[in-house]
Short mmCIF file of C-alpha atoms in Angstrom, two decimals:
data_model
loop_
_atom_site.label_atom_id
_atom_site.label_comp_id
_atom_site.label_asym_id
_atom_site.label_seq_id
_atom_site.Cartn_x
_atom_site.Cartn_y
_atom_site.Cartn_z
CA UNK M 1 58.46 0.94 26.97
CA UNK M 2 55.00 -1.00 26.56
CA UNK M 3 55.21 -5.15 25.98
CA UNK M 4 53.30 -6.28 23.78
CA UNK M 5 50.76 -7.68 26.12
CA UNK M 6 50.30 -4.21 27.69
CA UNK M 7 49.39 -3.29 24.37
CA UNK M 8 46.78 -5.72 23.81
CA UNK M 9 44.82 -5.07 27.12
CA UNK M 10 44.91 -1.24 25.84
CA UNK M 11 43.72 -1.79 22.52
CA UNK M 12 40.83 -4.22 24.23
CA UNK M 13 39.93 -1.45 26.84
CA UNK M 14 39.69 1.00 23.54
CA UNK M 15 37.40 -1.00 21.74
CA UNK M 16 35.19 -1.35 25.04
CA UNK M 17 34.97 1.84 25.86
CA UNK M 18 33.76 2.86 22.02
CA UNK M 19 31.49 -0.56 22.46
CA UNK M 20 30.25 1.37 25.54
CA UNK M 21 30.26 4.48 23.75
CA UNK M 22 27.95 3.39 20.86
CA UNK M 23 25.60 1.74 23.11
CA UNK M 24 24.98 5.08 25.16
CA UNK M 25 24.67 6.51 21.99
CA UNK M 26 22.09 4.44 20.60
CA UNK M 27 20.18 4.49 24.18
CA UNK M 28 20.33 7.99 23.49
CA UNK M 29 19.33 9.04 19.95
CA UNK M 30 15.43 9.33 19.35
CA UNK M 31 14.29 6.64 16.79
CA UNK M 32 12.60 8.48 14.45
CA UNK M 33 11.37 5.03 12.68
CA UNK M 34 9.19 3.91 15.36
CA UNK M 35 6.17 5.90 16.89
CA UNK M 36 5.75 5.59 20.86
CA UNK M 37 2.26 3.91 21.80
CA UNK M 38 0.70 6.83 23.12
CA UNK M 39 1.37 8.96 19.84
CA UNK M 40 -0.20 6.19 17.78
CA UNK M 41 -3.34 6.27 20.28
CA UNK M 42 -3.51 9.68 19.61
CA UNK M 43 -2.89 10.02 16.09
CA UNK M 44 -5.92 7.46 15.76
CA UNK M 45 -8.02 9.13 17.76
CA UNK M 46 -7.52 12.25 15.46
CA UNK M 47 -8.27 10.49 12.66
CA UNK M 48 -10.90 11.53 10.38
CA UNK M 49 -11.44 7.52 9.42
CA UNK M 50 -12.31 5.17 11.79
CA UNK M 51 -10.12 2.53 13.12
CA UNK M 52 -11.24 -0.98 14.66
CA UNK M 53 -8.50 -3.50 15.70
CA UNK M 54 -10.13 -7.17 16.18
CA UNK M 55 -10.23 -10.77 15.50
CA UNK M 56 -13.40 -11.22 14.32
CA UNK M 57 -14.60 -10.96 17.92
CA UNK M 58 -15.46 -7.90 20.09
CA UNK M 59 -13.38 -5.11 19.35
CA UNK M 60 -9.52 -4.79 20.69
CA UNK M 61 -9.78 -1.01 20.10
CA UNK M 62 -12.02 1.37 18.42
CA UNK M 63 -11.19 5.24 17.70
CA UNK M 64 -13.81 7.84 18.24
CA UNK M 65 -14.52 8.46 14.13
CA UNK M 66 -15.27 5.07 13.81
CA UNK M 67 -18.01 5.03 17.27
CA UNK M 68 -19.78 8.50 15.31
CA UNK M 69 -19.70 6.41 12.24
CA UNK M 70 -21.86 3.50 14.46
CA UNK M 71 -23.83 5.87 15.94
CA UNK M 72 -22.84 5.20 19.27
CA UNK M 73 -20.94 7.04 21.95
CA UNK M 74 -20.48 5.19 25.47
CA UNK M 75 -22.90 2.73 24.63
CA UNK M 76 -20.68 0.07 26.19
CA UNK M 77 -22.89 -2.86 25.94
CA UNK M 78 -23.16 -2.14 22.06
CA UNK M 79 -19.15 -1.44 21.77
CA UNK M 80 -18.62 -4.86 23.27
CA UNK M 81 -20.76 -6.50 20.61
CA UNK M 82 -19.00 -9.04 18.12
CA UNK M 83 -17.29 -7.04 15.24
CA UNK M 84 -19.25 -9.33 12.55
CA UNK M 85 -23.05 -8.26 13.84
CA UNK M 86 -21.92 -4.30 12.82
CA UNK M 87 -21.61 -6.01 9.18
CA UNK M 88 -24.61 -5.96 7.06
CA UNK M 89 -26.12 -9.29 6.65
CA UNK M 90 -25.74 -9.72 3.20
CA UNK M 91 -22.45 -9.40 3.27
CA UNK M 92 -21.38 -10.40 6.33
CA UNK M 93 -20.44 -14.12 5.44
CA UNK M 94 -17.78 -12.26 2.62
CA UNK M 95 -16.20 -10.21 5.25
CA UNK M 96 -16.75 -13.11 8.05
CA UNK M 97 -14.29 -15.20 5.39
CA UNK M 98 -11.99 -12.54 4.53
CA UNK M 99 -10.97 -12.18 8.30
CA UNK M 100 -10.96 -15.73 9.06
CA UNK M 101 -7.92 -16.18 6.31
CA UNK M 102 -6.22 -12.86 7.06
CA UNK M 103 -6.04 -14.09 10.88
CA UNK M 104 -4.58 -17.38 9.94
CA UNK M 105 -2.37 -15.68 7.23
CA UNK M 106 -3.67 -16.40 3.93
CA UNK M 107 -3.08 -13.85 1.53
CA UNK M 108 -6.50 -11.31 1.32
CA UNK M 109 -7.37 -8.30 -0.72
CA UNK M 110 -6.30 -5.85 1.32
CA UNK M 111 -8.94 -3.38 0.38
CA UNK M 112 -13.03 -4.56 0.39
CA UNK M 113 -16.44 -2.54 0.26
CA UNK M 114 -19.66 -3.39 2.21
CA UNK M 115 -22.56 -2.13 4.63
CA UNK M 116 -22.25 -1.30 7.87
CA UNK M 117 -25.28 -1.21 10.53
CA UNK M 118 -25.67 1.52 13.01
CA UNK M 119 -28.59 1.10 16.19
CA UNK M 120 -31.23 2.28 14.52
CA UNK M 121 -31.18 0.16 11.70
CA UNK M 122 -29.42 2.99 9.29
CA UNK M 123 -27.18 1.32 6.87
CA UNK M 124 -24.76 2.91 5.34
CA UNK M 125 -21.31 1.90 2.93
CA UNK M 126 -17.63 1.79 4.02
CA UNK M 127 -14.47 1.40 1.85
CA UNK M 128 -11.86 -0.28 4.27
CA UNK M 129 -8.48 -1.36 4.35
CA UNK M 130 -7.31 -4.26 6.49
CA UNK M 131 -3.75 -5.62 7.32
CA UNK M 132 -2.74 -7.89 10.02
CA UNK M 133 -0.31 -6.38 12.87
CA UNK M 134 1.13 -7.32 16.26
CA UNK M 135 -1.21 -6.41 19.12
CA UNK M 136 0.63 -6.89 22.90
CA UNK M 137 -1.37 -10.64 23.32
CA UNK M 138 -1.19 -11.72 19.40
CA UNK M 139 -1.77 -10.77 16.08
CA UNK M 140 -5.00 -8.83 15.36
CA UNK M 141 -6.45 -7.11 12.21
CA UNK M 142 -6.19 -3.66 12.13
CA UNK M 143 -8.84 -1.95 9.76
CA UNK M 144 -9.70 1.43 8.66
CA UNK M 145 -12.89 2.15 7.61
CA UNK M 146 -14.22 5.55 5.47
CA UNK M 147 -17.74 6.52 5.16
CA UNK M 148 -18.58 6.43 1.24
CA UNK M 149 -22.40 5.96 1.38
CA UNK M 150 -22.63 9.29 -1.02
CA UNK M 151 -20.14 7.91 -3.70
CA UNK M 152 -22.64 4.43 -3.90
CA UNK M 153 -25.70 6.61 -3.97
CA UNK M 154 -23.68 8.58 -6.91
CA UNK M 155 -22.60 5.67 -8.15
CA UNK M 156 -26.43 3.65 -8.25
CA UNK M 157 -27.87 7.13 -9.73
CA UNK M 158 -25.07 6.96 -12.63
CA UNK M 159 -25.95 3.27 -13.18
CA UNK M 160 -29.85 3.93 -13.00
CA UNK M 161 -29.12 7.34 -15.58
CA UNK M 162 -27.10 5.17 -18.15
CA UNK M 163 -29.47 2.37 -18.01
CA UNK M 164 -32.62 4.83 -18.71
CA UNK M 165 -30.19 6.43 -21.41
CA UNK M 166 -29.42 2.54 -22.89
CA UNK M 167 -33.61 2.21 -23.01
CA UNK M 168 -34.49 5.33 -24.47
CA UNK M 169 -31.81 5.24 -26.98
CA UNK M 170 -32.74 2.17 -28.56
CA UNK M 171 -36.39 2.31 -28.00
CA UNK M 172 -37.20 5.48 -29.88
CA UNK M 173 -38.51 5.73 -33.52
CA UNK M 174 -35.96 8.43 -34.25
CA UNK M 175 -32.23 7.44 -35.49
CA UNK M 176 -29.54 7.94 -32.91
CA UNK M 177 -25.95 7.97 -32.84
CA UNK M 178 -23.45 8.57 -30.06
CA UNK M 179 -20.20 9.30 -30.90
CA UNK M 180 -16.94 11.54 -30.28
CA UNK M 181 -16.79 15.13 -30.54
CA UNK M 182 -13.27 15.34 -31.33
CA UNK M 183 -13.21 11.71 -33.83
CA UNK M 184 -16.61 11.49 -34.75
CA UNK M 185 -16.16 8.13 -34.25
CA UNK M 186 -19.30 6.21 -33.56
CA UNK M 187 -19.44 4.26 -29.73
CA UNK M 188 -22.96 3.21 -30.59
CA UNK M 189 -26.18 3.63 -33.25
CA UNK M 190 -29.94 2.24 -32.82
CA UNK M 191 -30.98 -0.11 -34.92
CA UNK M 192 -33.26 2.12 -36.57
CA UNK M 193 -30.74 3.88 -37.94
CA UNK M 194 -28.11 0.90 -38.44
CA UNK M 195 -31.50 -0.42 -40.48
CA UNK M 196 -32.07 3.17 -42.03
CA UNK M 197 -28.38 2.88 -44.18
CA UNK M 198 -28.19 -0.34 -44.56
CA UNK M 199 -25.41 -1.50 -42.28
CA UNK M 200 -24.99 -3.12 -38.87
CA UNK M 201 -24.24 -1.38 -35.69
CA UNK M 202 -21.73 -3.70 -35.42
CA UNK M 203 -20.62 -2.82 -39.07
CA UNK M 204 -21.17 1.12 -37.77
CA UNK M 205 -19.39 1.39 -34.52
CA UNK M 206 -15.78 2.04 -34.56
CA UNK M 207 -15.51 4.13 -37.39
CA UNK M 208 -16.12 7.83 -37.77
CA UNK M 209 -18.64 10.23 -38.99
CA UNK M 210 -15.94 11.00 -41.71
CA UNK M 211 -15.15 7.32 -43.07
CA UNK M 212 -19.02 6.29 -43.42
CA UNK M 213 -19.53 7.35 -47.41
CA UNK M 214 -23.25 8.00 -46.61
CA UNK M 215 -23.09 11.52 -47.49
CA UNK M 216 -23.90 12.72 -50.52
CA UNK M 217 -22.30 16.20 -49.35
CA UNK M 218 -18.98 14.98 -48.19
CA UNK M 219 -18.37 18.15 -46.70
CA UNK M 220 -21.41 17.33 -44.30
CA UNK M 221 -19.13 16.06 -41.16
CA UNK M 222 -16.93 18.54 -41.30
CA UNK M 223 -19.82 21.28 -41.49
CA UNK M 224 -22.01 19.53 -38.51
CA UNK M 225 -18.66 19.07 -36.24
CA UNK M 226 -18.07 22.56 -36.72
CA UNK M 227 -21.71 23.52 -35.45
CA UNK M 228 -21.58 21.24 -32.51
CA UNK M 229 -18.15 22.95 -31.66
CA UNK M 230 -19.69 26.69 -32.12
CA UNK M 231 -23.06 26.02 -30.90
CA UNK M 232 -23.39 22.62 -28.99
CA UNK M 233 -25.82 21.75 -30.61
CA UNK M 234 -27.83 20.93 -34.43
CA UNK M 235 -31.38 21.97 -35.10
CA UNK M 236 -33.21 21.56 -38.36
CA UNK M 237 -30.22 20.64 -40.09
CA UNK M 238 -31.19 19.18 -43.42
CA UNK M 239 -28.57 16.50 -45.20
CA UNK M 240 -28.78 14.16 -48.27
CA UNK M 241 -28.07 10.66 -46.97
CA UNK M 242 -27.01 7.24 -49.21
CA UNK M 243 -27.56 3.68 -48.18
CA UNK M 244 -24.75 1.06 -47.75
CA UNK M 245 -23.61 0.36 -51.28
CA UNK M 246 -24.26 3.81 -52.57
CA UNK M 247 -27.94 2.85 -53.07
CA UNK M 248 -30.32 6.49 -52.31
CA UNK M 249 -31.80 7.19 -49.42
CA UNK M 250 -34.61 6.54 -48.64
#
């Protein structure tokens, strides 16, 4: 029959051989959390964006997307170039600051927009994202960078359209409104015709083509958002208009 000592070194050899057990085990099992290195390199160097790891100094690493963003392809002596003279020079002092607190760990906006410069003195605009991440000698930034030079060209031509739209609207004789197709209501009117009933823009904007008691036809909105919704648009329509305080027009 066992002592009770027996029974202790038993119970002890158990629990070291499941120890042992659970060890091999975990040895064994892939981790399916953590990428090896050389997937990673490869993963980046498929990447569509480019990817730069630095510290505001020559590059650490730089993926193939992001040397045919550059312009450059084993141009070594430009690849070990300081990662701040790639930055446009107008706004390289923002992103020159940005890095400086991310690398001594001051919270930055993650996300940022600027120019880039390639070799032959193309510029062109990147969106990129940068976080701060273990590299094997230190923390580095790691960046990724996207090309969106045709989204700010978009973007400028938008800005230059409304801004010709904003000129021309309240420049011309004529009386203009903008408004809602669906409300009526009114986003903005010229002065001219603000001035024409006899109320401010300010008094104007906000409500609808249906709450201004201008018409002497109150049937009139409902008859020219029908058109607009049949036709698109109103020629030659003719319409018997009041001024503010129910005075005639004109």
């Amino acid at each position: 029959m066992m002592d009770e000592q027996d029974q202790r070194i038993d119970d002890k050899n158990a629990r070291d051989v499941i120890s042992l057990a659970s060890k091999d085990t975990e040895r064994s099992a892939p981790r399916i959390d953590v990428l090896p290195a050389s997937s990673v390199s490869q993963m980046m160097e498929m990447a569509t964006q480019g990817f730069v790891v630095h510290r505001g100094a020559v590059p650490l690493y730089i993926n193939q997307a992001m040397k045919d963003m550059l312009g450059v392809r084993e141009d070594l002596p430009l690849l070990q170039k300081p990662i701040l003279e790639w930055i446009h020079r107008h706004d390289r002092e923002r992103v020159a600051d940005n890095v400086k607190r991310r690398m001594r760990g001051e919270a930055v906006d993650e996300y940022d927009r600027f120019r880039l410069s390639r070799p032959d003195a193309a510029e062109f605009w990147v969106n990129c994202r940068a976080t701060l991440v273990d590299w094997p000698d230190g923390p580095a930034i790691l960046a990724s960078l996207t090309d969106i030079t045709q989204l700010k060209r978009t973007e400028r031509a938008q800005e230059r359209s409304d801004e010709l739209f904003k000129r021309v609207f309240h420049a011309t004789p004529d009386m203009m409104s903008l408004s809602f197709m669906r409300t009526g209501v009114f986003v903005d009117v010229n002065d001219n015709l603000a001035n024409a009933i006899g109320l401010s823009r300010r008094a104007i904007m906000g409500q609808s083509i249906f709450d201004l008691e201008i018409w002497e036809d109150p049937t009139i909105p409902i008859k020219i958002a029908s058109i607009l919704k049949s036709d698109g648009c109103i020629r030659h329509m003719e319409a018997n208009v009041r001024r503010g305080m129910a005075r005639p027009f004109p």
